[in-house]
Amino acid sequence: MSQTFDTHERKASEAWKVLDQKRLGHSGTPKIGLVVQGGGMRGVYSMGALAALEEMGFGQCFDHVAGSSAGALNGAYFITGQAGYGVETYIQYLSGRNFVNPLRFKKMVDIDYLVDHIGKKIRPLDLKKLTSATTMLHIALTDFSHGTTRYVTNRTPGLDLCEAFRASAAMPILYNKPVKVGDGLYVDGSLRARVPIRRVVDYGCRYVVVVLTMPHSHRIKAKNAWIKSLGWLPTRHYSHALRQALFGEDVDYNATKSDLSRRNPQISGCSTGVVVISPPSRPDPVSMITTDPKRLMQCALRARLDTWNAFGKSPPQIDNPFAVVTSLAPRHRQQTASSSSCSIPLP
């Protein structure tokens, strides 16, 4: 066995040990972070991975969770203990034309349906639990005017979390309008923070579990002139900086993917231990707009297997690992109905 593989195995073992100590309530353990990549319907992979971490008993064990777009919302469902609930949501409720409809040109992906109908009524996110959680959730947003990244968290005073999730998932062209959060306008956080690993490192995490929704080989290259010309009409009101983020090469993302795709994954310039969970290069499990429930389920099941294997373990044999306890649904619905606000109160 090579030294690099020994090192990778050791880091995964160390991360598992830290998570298990936190699960048992031990104090003085190193900080550990979780980074979740977005990607539209590819988010079913990350949700399957998060459901596996929840299955392991690690749902309350991460100090920091960072994500953008689907990654941010999936991270929220994980923090509240609703990851399995989230997988079922992708398969049963996001696979219809109400959410993804390529023929609905003005809103091919209806983020409003996701946030207002699914996230508040059908499969409500437990916002009270999210705002009181010991885990800090970092939500990446892209400034509509300057094309820069801004982070908000589940502890940002006065923040409307529902609007933060809407903004972080507001994909250009597919949803194609900015969302107001506080005093600013924002769009898809994945434009500039596809894998926001530096965010959790800056908060002192010595170990980081990274859940990717794109294979190791994926890179963001500059779009050719033909693609840019097709995108001109729906993006003509965008700033130059935002168009550059949308159509240009993502140097930071490509460098991060190169670091994470090594046999011994690492983050340039620091000694943080990294565990990577990533889908295979072939076959490509799902796309950003896949709506086939069978393929979505297969993708989630693959993510579960990959997550257990990332820690050198095999998953327990369960007929439906994402089964939802239906008795929980009325409680969530009642909680949502009792509060029409998604805001964090000012101190």
mmCIF file of N, CA and C in Angstrom, residues 159-280:
data_model
loop_
_atom_site.group_PDB
_atom_site.id
_atom_site.type_symbol
_atom_site.label_atom_id
_atom_site.label_comp_id
_atom_site.label_asym_id
_atom_site.label_seq_id
_atom_site.Cartn_x
_atom_site.Cartn_y
_atom_site.Cartn_z
ATOM 1 N N LEU A 159 -31.752 38.228 9.437
ATOM 2 C CA LEU A 159 -31.734 37.606 8.107
ATOM 3 C C LEU A 159 -33.006 36.812 7.853
ATOM 4 N N ASP A 160 -33.600 37.002 6.693
ATOM 5 C CA ASP A 160 -34.694 36.156 6.230
ATOM 6 C C ASP A 160 -34.056 34.950 5.549
ATOM 7 N N LEU A 161 -34.016 33.839 6.245
ATOM 8 C CA LEU A 161 -33.331 32.648 5.736
ATOM 9 C C LEU A 161 -33.959 32.141 4.448
ATOM 10 N N CYS A 162 -35.267 32.244 4.335
ATOM 11 C CA CYS A 162 -35.924 31.770 3.117
ATOM 12 C C CYS A 162 -35.434 32.543 1.895
ATOM 13 N N GLU A 163 -35.265 33.854 2.055
ATOM 14 C CA GLU A 163 -34.772 34.661 0.939
ATOM 15 C C GLU A 163 -33.297 34.381 0.671
ATOM 16 N N ALA A 164 -32.543 34.068 1.703
ATOM 17 C CA ALA A 164 -31.128 33.704 1.503
ATOM 18 C C ALA A 164 -31.018 32.415 0.696
ATOM 19 N N PHE A 165 -31.855 31.426 1.008
ATOM 20 C CA PHE A 165 -31.853 30.187 0.236
ATOM 21 C C PHE A 165 -32.322 30.434 -1.201
ATOM 22 N N ARG A 166 -33.318 31.296 -1.363
ATOM 23 C CA ARG A 166 -33.816 31.611 -2.696
ATOM 24 C C ARG A 166 -32.711 32.272 -3.530
ATOM 25 N N ALA A 167 -32.003 33.214 -2.923
ATOM 26 C CA ALA A 167 -30.934 33.921 -3.631
ATOM 27 C C ALA A 167 -29.779 32.987 -3.975
ATOM 28 N N SER A 168 -29.383 32.148 -3.023
ATOM 29 C CA SER A 168 -28.244 31.261 -3.251
ATOM 30 C C SER A 168 -28.509 30.274 -4.375
ATOM 31 N N ALA A 169 -29.798 29.969 -4.624
ATOM 32 C CA ALA A 169 -30.171 29.009 -5.669
ATOM 33 C C ALA A 169 -30.670 29.681 -6.946
ATOM 34 N N ALA A 170 -30.646 31.013 -7.001
ATOM 35 C CA ALA A 170 -31.206 31.753 -8.144
ATOM 36 C C ALA A 170 -30.292 31.665 -9.361
ATOM 37 N N MET A 171 -30.405 30.564 -10.076
ATOM 38 C CA MET A 171 -29.510 30.275 -11.190
ATOM 39 C C MET A 171 -29.748 31.205 -12.372
ATOM 40 N N PRO A 172 -28.690 31.863 -12.859
ATOM 41 C CA PRO A 172 -28.843 32.705 -14.050
ATOM 42 C C PRO A 172 -29.392 31.891 -15.225
ATOM 43 N N ILE A 173 -30.189 32.546 -16.041
ATOM 44 C CA ILE A 173 -30.833 31.967 -17.234
ATOM 45 C C ILE A 173 -31.948 30.993 -16.842
ATOM 46 N N LEU A 174 -31.680 30.030 -15.973
ATOM 47 C CA LEU A 174 -32.691 29.035 -15.620
ATOM 48 C C LEU A 174 -33.758 29.606 -14.691
ATOM 49 N N TYR A 175 -33.393 30.536 -13.830
ATOM 50 C CA TYR A 175 -34.344 31.248 -12.965
ATOM 51 C C TYR A 175 -34.329 32.730 -13.328
ATOM 52 N N ASN A 176 -33.150 33.258 -13.466
ATOM 53 C CA ASN A 176 -32.883 34.515 -14.176
ATOM 54 C C ASN A 176 -33.488 35.776 -13.577
ATOM 55 N N LYS A 177 -33.420 35.882 -12.266
ATOM 56 C CA LYS A 177 -33.714 37.169 -11.643
ATOM 57 C C LYS A 177 -33.018 37.219 -10.291
ATOM 58 N N PRO A 178 -32.561 38.408 -9.898
ATOM 59 C CA PRO A 178 -31.894 38.526 -8.604
ATOM 60 C C PRO A 178 -32.898 38.513 -7.466
ATOM 61 N N VAL A 179 -32.397 38.231 -6.283
ATOM 62 C CA VAL A 179 -33.242 38.166 -5.095
ATOM 63 C C VAL A 179 -32.699 39.145 -4.056
ATOM 64 N N LYS A 180 -33.594 39.883 -3.444
ATOM 65 C CA LYS A 180 -33.167 40.848 -2.431
ATOM 66 C C LYS A 180 -32.947 40.161 -1.089
ATOM 67 N N VAL A 181 -31.769 40.342 -0.549
ATOM 68 C CA VAL A 181 -31.437 39.859 0.795
ATOM 69 C C VAL A 181 -30.859 41.050 1.543
ATOM 70 N N GLY A 182 -31.546 41.498 2.564
ATOM 71 C CA GLY A 182 -31.123 42.717 3.236
ATOM 72 C C GLY A 182 -31.248 43.899 2.286
ATOM 73 N N ASP A 183 -30.163 44.633 2.115
ATOM 74 C CA ASP A 183 -30.174 45.803 1.229
ATOM 75 C C ASP A 183 -29.588 45.521 -0.152
ATOM 76 N N GLY A 184 -29.219 44.266 -0.414
ATOM 77 C CA GLY A 184 -28.560 43.952 -1.678
ATOM 78 C C GLY A 184 -29.335 42.975 -2.537
ATOM 79 N N LEU A 185 -28.921 42.886 -3.811
ATOM 80 C CA LEU A 185 -29.487 41.922 -4.747
ATOM 81 C C LEU A 185 -28.448 40.838 -5.018
ATOM 82 N N TYR A 186 -28.896 39.585 -4.995
ATOM 83 C CA TYR A 186 -27.964 38.466 -5.109
ATOM 84 C C TYR A 186 -28.534 37.381 -6.018
ATOM 85 N N VAL A 187 -27.621 36.565 -6.557
ATOM 86 C CA VAL A 187 -27.993 35.409 -7.368
ATOM 87 C C VAL A 187 -27.171 34.208 -6.904
ATOM 88 N N ASP A 188 -27.257 33.155 -7.654
ATOM 89 C CA ASP A 188 -26.635 31.854 -7.399
ATOM 90 C C ASP A 188 -25.244 31.941 -6.761
ATOM 91 N N GLY A 189 -25.133 31.443 -5.532
ATOM 92 C CA GLY A 189 -23.849 31.462 -4.845
ATOM 93 C C GLY A 189 -22.794 30.602 -5.494
ATOM 94 N N SER A 190 -23.214 29.645 -6.326
ATOM 95 C CA SER A 190 -22.251 28.745 -6.973
ATOM 96 C C SER A 190 -21.447 29.422 -8.077
ATOM 97 N N LEU A 191 -21.829 30.617 -8.482
ATOM 98 C CA LEU A 191 -21.068 31.288 -9.534
ATOM 99 C C LEU A 191 -19.639 31.572 -9.095
ATOM 100 N N ARG A 192 -19.445 31.880 -7.827
ATOM 101 C CA ARG A 192 -18.119 32.215 -7.308
ATOM 102 C C ARG A 192 -17.672 31.327 -6.157
ATOM 103 N N ALA A 193 -18.567 30.522 -5.613
ATOM 104 C CA ALA A 193 -18.205 29.682 -4.460
ATOM 105 C C ALA A 193 -18.810 28.298 -4.635
ATOM 106 N N ARG A 194 -18.360 27.608 -5.666
ATOM 107 C CA ARG A 194 -18.918 26.290 -5.968
ATOM 108 C C ARG A 194 -18.571 25.267 -4.895
ATOM 109 N N VAL A 195 -17.374 25.345 -4.367
ATOM 110 C CA VAL A 195 -16.942 24.447 -3.289
ATOM 111 C C VAL A 195 -16.296 25.331 -2.215
ATOM 112 N N PRO A 196 -17.087 25.913 -1.327
ATOM 113 C CA PRO A 196 -16.562 26.927 -0.401
ATOM 114 C C PRO A 196 -15.770 26.359 0.768
ATOM 115 N N ILE A 197 -14.710 25.656 0.438
ATOM 116 C CA ILE A 197 -13.931 24.969 1.459
ATOM 117 C C ILE A 197 -13.109 25.943 2.298
ATOM 118 N N ARG A 198 -12.654 27.036 1.679
ATOM 119 C CA ARG A 198 -11.850 28.010 2.421
ATOM 120 C C ARG A 198 -12.653 28.644 3.558
ATOM 121 N N ARG A 199 -13.949 28.735 3.375
ATOM 122 C CA ARG A 199 -14.787 29.339 4.398
ATOM 123 C C ARG A 199 -14.680 28.591 5.718
ATOM 124 N N VAL A 200 -14.779 27.267 5.688
ATOM 125 C CA VAL A 200 -14.717 26.501 6.934
ATOM 126 C C VAL A 200 -13.292 26.419 7.466
ATOM 127 N N VAL A 201 -12.317 26.436 6.574
ATOM 128 C CA VAL A 201 -10.915 26.448 7.018
ATOM 129 C C VAL A 201 -10.624 27.746 7.762
ATOM 130 N N ASP A 202 -11.132 28.865 7.243
ATOM 131 C CA ASP A 202 -10.929 30.156 7.904
ATOM 132 C C ASP A 202 -11.582 30.203 9.280
ATOM 133 N N TYR A 203 -12.550 29.354 9.511
ATOM 134 C CA TYR A 203 -13.192 29.288 10.820
ATOM 135 C C TYR A 203 -12.540 28.240 11.736
ATOM 136 N N GLY A 204 -11.363 27.774 11.347
ATOM 137 C CA GLY A 204 -10.564 26.938 12.230
ATOM 138 C C GLY A 204 -10.814 25.453 12.180
ATOM 139 N N CYS A 205 -11.469 24.962 11.118
ATOM 140 C CA CYS A 205 -11.726 23.519 11.032
ATOM 141 C C CYS A 205 -10.444 22.769 10.688
ATOM 142 N N ARG A 206 -10.077 21.810 11.506
ATOM 143 C CA ARG A 206 -8.881 20.998 11.263
ATOM 144 C C ARG A 206 -9.170 19.804 10.360
ATOM 145 N N TYR A 207 -10.425 19.439 10.268
ATOM 146 C CA TYR A 207 -10.851 18.385 9.355
ATOM 147 C C TYR A 207 -12.053 18.897 8.568
ATOM 148 N N VAL A 208 -12.136 18.494 7.302
ATOM 149 C CA VAL A 208 -13.240 18.919 6.447
ATOM 150 C C VAL A 208 -13.715 17.724 5.623
ATOM 151 N N VAL A 209 -15.019 17.486 5.638
ATOM 152 C CA VAL A 209 -15.641 16.503 4.757
ATOM 153 C C VAL A 209 -16.266 17.287 3.602
ATOM 154 N N VAL A 210 -15.872 16.947 2.381
ATOM 155 C CA VAL A 210 -16.344 17.651 1.191
ATOM 156 C C VAL A 210 -17.242 16.723 0.389
ATOM 157 N N VAL A 211 -18.472 17.164 0.135
ATOM 158 C CA VAL A 211 -19.407 16.396 -0.694
ATOM 159 C C VAL A 211 -19.531 17.106 -2.033
ATOM 160 N N LEU A 212 -19.020 16.487 -3.080
ATOM 161 C CA LEU A 212 -19.094 17.036 -4.427
ATOM 162 C C LEU A 212 -20.302 16.452 -5.162
ATOM 163 N N THR A 213 -20.827 17.218 -6.093
ATOM 164 C CA THR A 213 -21.899 16.696 -6.942
ATOM 165 C C THR A 213 -21.428 16.506 -8.380
ATOM 166 N N MET A 214 -20.213 16.922 -8.640
ATOM 167 C CA MET A 214 -19.587 16.719 -9.943
ATOM 168 C C MET A 214 -18.355 15.843 -9.767
ATOM 169 N N PRO A 215 -18.034 14.982 -10.727
ATOM 170 C CA PRO A 215 -16.881 14.095 -10.588
ATOM 171 C C PRO A 215 -15.575 14.860 -10.522
ATOM 172 N N HIS A 216 -14.521 14.177 -10.092
ATOM 173 C CA HIS A 216 -13.204 14.802 -9.928
ATOM 174 C C HIS A 216 -12.703 15.455 -11.209
ATOM 175 N N SER A 217 -13.077 14.908 -12.343
ATOM 176 C CA SER A 217 -12.566 15.413 -13.624
ATOM 177 C C SER A 217 -13.199 16.733 -14.051
ATOM 178 N N HIS A 218 -14.258 17.143 -13.409
ATOM 179 C CA HIS A 218 -15.002 18.334 -13.848
ATOM 180 C C HIS A 218 -14.219 19.619 -13.609
ATOM 181 N N ARG A 219 -14.182 20.478 -14.617
ATOM 182 C CA ARG A 219 -13.558 21.799 -14.518
ATOM 183 C C ARG A 219 -14.465 22.810 -15.208
ATOM 184 N N ILE A 220 -14.363 24.070 -14.809
ATOM 185 C CA ILE A 220 -15.136 25.144 -15.424
ATOM 186 C C ILE A 220 -14.230 25.922 -16.368
ATOM 187 N N LYS A 221 -14.418 25.745 -17.659
ATOM 188 C CA LYS A 221 -13.643 26.445 -18.679
ATOM 189 C C LYS A 221 -14.438 27.629 -19.216
ATOM 190 N N ALA A 222 -13.753 28.557 -19.832
ATOM 191 C CA ALA A 222 -14.428 29.703 -20.442
ATOM 192 C C ALA A 222 -15.349 29.218 -21.557
ATOM 193 N N LYS A 223 -16.543 29.766 -21.619
ATOM 194 C CA LYS A 223 -17.502 29.379 -22.650
ATOM 195 C C LYS A 223 -17.074 29.947 -24.004
ATOM 196 N N ASN A 224 -17.373 29.204 -25.064
ATOM 197 C CA ASN A 224 -17.003 29.672 -26.403
ATOM 198 C C ASN A 224 -17.962 30.770 -26.880
ATOM 199 N N ALA A 225 -17.615 31.378 -27.983
ATOM 200 C CA ALA A 225 -18.388 32.520 -28.492
ATOM 201 C C ALA A 225 -19.829 32.129 -28.813
ATOM 202 N N TRP A 226 -20.052 30.907 -29.284
ATOM 203 C CA TRP A 226 -21.395 30.467 -29.633
ATOM 204 C C TRP A 226 -22.277 30.409 -28.397
ATOM 205 N N ILE A 227 -21.756 29.853 -27.301
ATOM 206 C CA ILE A 227 -22.514 29.780 -26.052
ATOM 207 C C ILE A 227 -22.787 31.182 -25.513
ATOM 208 N N LYS A 228 -21.789 32.043 -25.592
ATOM 209 C CA LYS A 228 -21.974 33.416 -25.105
ATOM 210 C C LYS A 228 -23.044 34.150 -25.898
ATOM 211 N N SER A 229 -23.072 33.917 -27.212
ATOM 212 C CA SER A 229 -24.069 34.594 -28.039
ATOM 213 C C SER A 229 -25.478 34.101 -27.707
ATOM 214 N N LEU A 230 -25.621 32.798 -27.422
ATOM 215 C CA LEU A 230 -26.924 32.259 -27.035
ATOM 216 C C LEU A 230 -27.386 32.835 -25.699
ATOM 217 N N GLY A 231 -26.419 33.098 -24.826
ATOM 218 C CA GLY A 231 -26.760 33.605 -23.501
ATOM 219 C C GLY A 231 -26.867 35.110 -23.415
ATOM 220 N N TRP A 232 -26.632 35.791 -24.538
ATOM 221 C CA TRP A 232 -26.624 37.256 -24.475
ATOM 222 C C TRP A 232 -27.987 37.824 -24.103
ATOM 223 N N LEU A 233 -29.052 37.365 -24.735
ATOM 224 C CA LEU A 233 -30.371 37.945 -24.513
ATOM 225 C C LEU A 233 -30.826 37.827 -23.057
ATOM 226 N N PRO A 234 -30.806 36.629 -22.459
ATOM 227 C CA PRO A 234 -31.282 36.543 -21.070
ATOM 228 C C PRO A 234 -30.344 37.178 -20.050
ATOM 229 N N THR A 235 -29.099 37.486 -20.448
ATOM 230 C CA THR A 235 -28.145 38.065 -19.489
ATOM 231 C C THR A 235 -27.737 39.481 -19.862
ATOM 232 N N ARG A 236 -28.465 40.124 -20.765
ATOM 233 C CA ARG A 236 -28.055 41.439 -21.256
ATOM 234 C C ARG A 236 -28.091 42.511 -20.166
ATOM 235 N N HIS A 237 -28.886 42.264 -19.113
ATOM 236 C CA HIS A 237 -28.972 43.234 -18.021
ATOM 237 C C HIS A 237 -27.968 42.933 -16.906
ATOM 238 N N TYR A 238 -27.137 41.900 -17.084
ATOM 239 C CA TYR A 238 -26.135 41.562 -16.080
ATOM 240 C C TYR A 238 -24.955 42.528 -16.161
ATOM 241 N N SER A 239 -24.278 42.720 -15.050
ATOM 242 C CA SER A 239 -23.041 43.498 -15.043
ATOM 243 C C SER A 239 -21.938 42.696 -15.731
ATOM 244 N N HIS A 240 -20.877 43.401 -16.111
ATOM 245 C CA HIS A 240 -19.742 42.722 -16.740
ATOM 246 C C HIS A 240 -19.159 41.677 -15.795
ATOM 247 N N ALA A 241 -19.064 42.015 -14.520
ATOM 248 C CA ALA A 241 -18.487 41.089 -13.543
ATOM 249 C C ALA A 241 -19.326 39.828 -13.411
ATOM 250 N N LEU A 242 -20.643 39.986 -13.440
ATOM 251 C CA LEU A 242 -21.507 38.821 -13.304
ATOM 252 C C LEU A 242 -21.457 37.950 -14.558
ATOM 253 N N ARG A 243 -21.405 38.566 -15.725
ATOM 254 C CA ARG A 243 -21.274 37.778 -16.968
ATOM 255 C C ARG A 243 -19.946 37.040 -16.996
ATOM 256 N N GLN A 244 -18.909 37.669 -16.464
ATOM 257 C CA GLN A 244 -17.606 37.002 -16.417
ATOM 258 C C GLN A 244 -17.667 35.782 -15.502
ATOM 259 N N ALA A 245 -18.365 35.928 -14.379
ATOM 260 C CA ALA A 245 -18.526 34.793 -13.467
ATOM 261 C C ALA A 245 -19.314 33.667 -14.119
ATOM 262 N N LEU A 246 -20.274 34.030 -14.960
ATOM 263 C CA LEU A 246 -21.126 33.030 -15.606
ATOM 264 C C LEU A 246 -20.451 32.362 -16.795
ATOM 265 N N PHE A 247 -19.753 33.147 -17.603
ATOM 266 C CA PHE A 247 -19.208 32.617 -18.863
ATOM 267 C C PHE A 247 -17.704 32.374 -18.844
ATOM 268 N N GLY A 248 -16.992 32.894 -17.855
ATOM 269 C CA GLY A 248 -15.543 32.775 -17.845
ATOM 270 C C GLY A 248 -15.044 31.516 -17.148
ATOM 271 N N GLU A 249 -13.746 31.315 -17.186
ATOM 272 C CA GLU A 249 -13.120 30.189 -16.495
ATOM 273 C C GLU A 249 -13.136 30.447 -14.993
ATOM 274 N N ASP A 250 -13.426 29.426 -14.209
ATOM 275 C CA ASP A 250 -13.409 29.554 -12.751
ATOM 276 C C ASP A 250 -12.085 28.999 -12.240
ATOM 277 N N VAL A 251 -11.106 29.881 -12.138
ATOM 278 C CA VAL A 251 -9.749 29.472 -11.778
ATOM 279 C C VAL A 251 -9.703 28.889 -10.372
ATOM 280 N N ASP A 252 -10.381 29.523 -9.433
ATOM 281 C CA ASP A 252 -10.361 29.044 -8.048
ATOM 282 C C ASP A 252 -10.994 27.664 -7.926
ATOM 283 N N TYR A 253 -12.122 27.484 -8.595
ATOM 284 C CA TYR A 253 -12.781 26.175 -8.549
ATOM 285 C C TYR A 253 -11.900 25.094 -9.156
ATOM 286 N N ASN A 254 -11.298 25.394 -10.287
ATOM 287 C CA ASN A 254 -10.451 24.406 -10.955
ATOM 288 C C ASN A 254 -9.260 24.019 -10.090
ATOM 289 N N ALA A 255 -8.683 25.009 -9.400
ATOM 290 C CA ALA A 255 -7.549 24.719 -8.518
ATOM 291 C C ALA A 255 -8.000 23.863 -7.336
ATOM 292 N N THR A 256 -9.169 24.184 -6.794
ATOM 293 C CA THR A 256 -9.698 23.395 -5.678
ATOM 294 C C THR A 256 -9.976 21.966 -6.103
ATOM 295 N N LYS A 257 -10.577 21.787 -7.282
ATOM 296 C CA LYS A 257 -10.858 20.439 -7.759
ATOM 297 C C LYS A 257 -9.569 19.649 -7.994
ATOM 298 N N SER A 258 -8.524 20.321 -8.453
ATOM 299 C CA SER A 258 -7.240 19.641 -8.645
ATOM 300 C C SER A 258 -6.688 19.170 -7.305
ATOM 301 N N ASP A 259 -6.809 20.016 -6.281
ATOM 302 C CA ASP A 259 -6.341 19.629 -4.939
ATOM 303 C C ASP A 259 -7.137 18.450 -4.395
ATOM 304 N N LEU A 260 -8.443 18.468 -4.618
ATOM 305 C CA LEU A 260 -9.301 17.437 -4.047
ATOM 306 C C LEU A 260 -9.259 16.127 -4.822
ATOM 307 N N SER A 261 -8.830 16.172 -6.080
ATOM 308 C CA SER A 261 -8.820 14.960 -6.907
ATOM 309 C C SER A 261 -7.546 14.137 -6.741
ATOM 310 N N ARG A 262 -6.616 14.632 -5.946
ATOM 311 C CA ARG A 262 -5.393 13.861 -5.714
ATOM 312 C C ARG A 262 -5.690 12.600 -4.912
ATOM 313 N N ARG A 263 -4.786 11.647 -5.001
ATOM 314 C CA ARG A 263 -4.955 10.413 -4.223
ATOM 315 C C ARG A 263 -4.980 10.730 -2.730
ATOM 316 N N ASN A 264 -4.216 11.755 -2.340
ATOM 317 C CA ASN A 264 -4.228 12.250 -0.973
ATOM 318 C C ASN A 264 -4.802 13.664 -1.005
ATOM 319 N N PRO A 265 -6.133 13.830 -0.922
ATOM 320 C CA PRO A 265 -6.743 15.156 -1.072
ATOM 321 C C PRO A 265 -6.201 16.141 -0.047
ATOM 322 N N GLN A 266 -6.073 17.392 -0.467
ATOM 323 C CA GLN A 266 -5.555 18.407 0.430
ATOM 324 C C GLN A 266 -6.043 19.775 -0.019
ATOM 325 N N ILE A 267 -5.798 20.767 0.830
ATOM 326 C CA ILE A 267 -6.112 22.154 0.525
ATOM 327 C C ILE A 267 -4.793 22.907 0.488
ATOM 328 N N SER A 268 -4.521 23.570 -0.613
ATOM 329 C CA SER A 268 -3.234 24.246 -0.782
ATOM 330 C C SER A 268 -2.997 25.242 0.349
ATOM 331 N N GLY A 269 -1.807 25.164 0.928
ATOM 332 C CA GLY A 269 -1.404 26.144 1.924
ATOM 333 C C GLY A 269 -1.816 25.842 3.343
ATOM 334 N N CYS A 270 -2.447 24.685 3.596
ATOM 335 C CA CYS A 270 -2.820 24.361 4.976
ATOM 336 C C CYS A 270 -2.770 22.851 5.172
ATOM 337 N N SER A 271 -2.776 22.451 6.432
ATOM 338 C CA SER A 271 -2.624 21.026 6.767
ATOM 339 C C SER A 271 -3.951 20.380 7.161
ATOM 340 N N THR A 272 -5.053 21.004 6.813
ATOM 341 C CA THR A 272 -6.371 20.472 7.155
ATOM 342 C C THR A 272 -6.572 19.084 6.552
ATOM 343 N N GLY A 273 -7.057 18.151 7.362
ATOM 344 C CA GLY A 273 -7.370 16.824 6.848
ATOM 345 C C GLY A 273 -8.667 16.838 6.061
ATOM 346 N N VAL A 274 -8.646 16.242 4.881
ATOM 347 C CA VAL A 274 -9.801 16.315 3.979
ATOM 348 C C VAL A 274 -10.296 14.920 3.625
ATOM 349 N N VAL A 275 -11.605 14.741 3.701
ATOM 350 C CA VAL A 275 -12.270 13.527 3.226
ATOM 351 C C VAL A 275 -13.218 13.949 2.112
ATOM 352 N N VAL A 276 -13.074 13.342 0.934
ATOM 353 C CA VAL A 276 -13.866 13.744 -0.229
ATOM 354 C C VAL A 276 -14.860 12.647 -0.596
ATOM 355 N N ILE A 277 -16.097 13.048 -0.784
ATOM 356 C CA ILE A 277 -17.159 12.164 -1.277
ATOM 357 C C ILE A 277 -17.568 12.701 -2.636
ATOM 358 N N SER A 278 -17.414 11.880 -3.679
ATOM 359 C CA SER A 278 -17.602 12.376 -5.042
ATOM 360 C C SER A 278 -18.265 11.320 -5.912
ATOM 361 N N PRO A 279 -19.138 11.739 -6.835
ATOM 362 C CA PRO A 279 -19.755 10.781 -7.763
ATOM 363 C C PRO A 279 -18.736 10.291 -8.782
ATOM 364 N N PRO A 280 -18.979 9.151 -9.394
ATOM 365 C CA PRO A 280 -18.059 8.623 -10.403
ATOM 366 C C PRO A 280 -18.104 9.448 -11.684
#
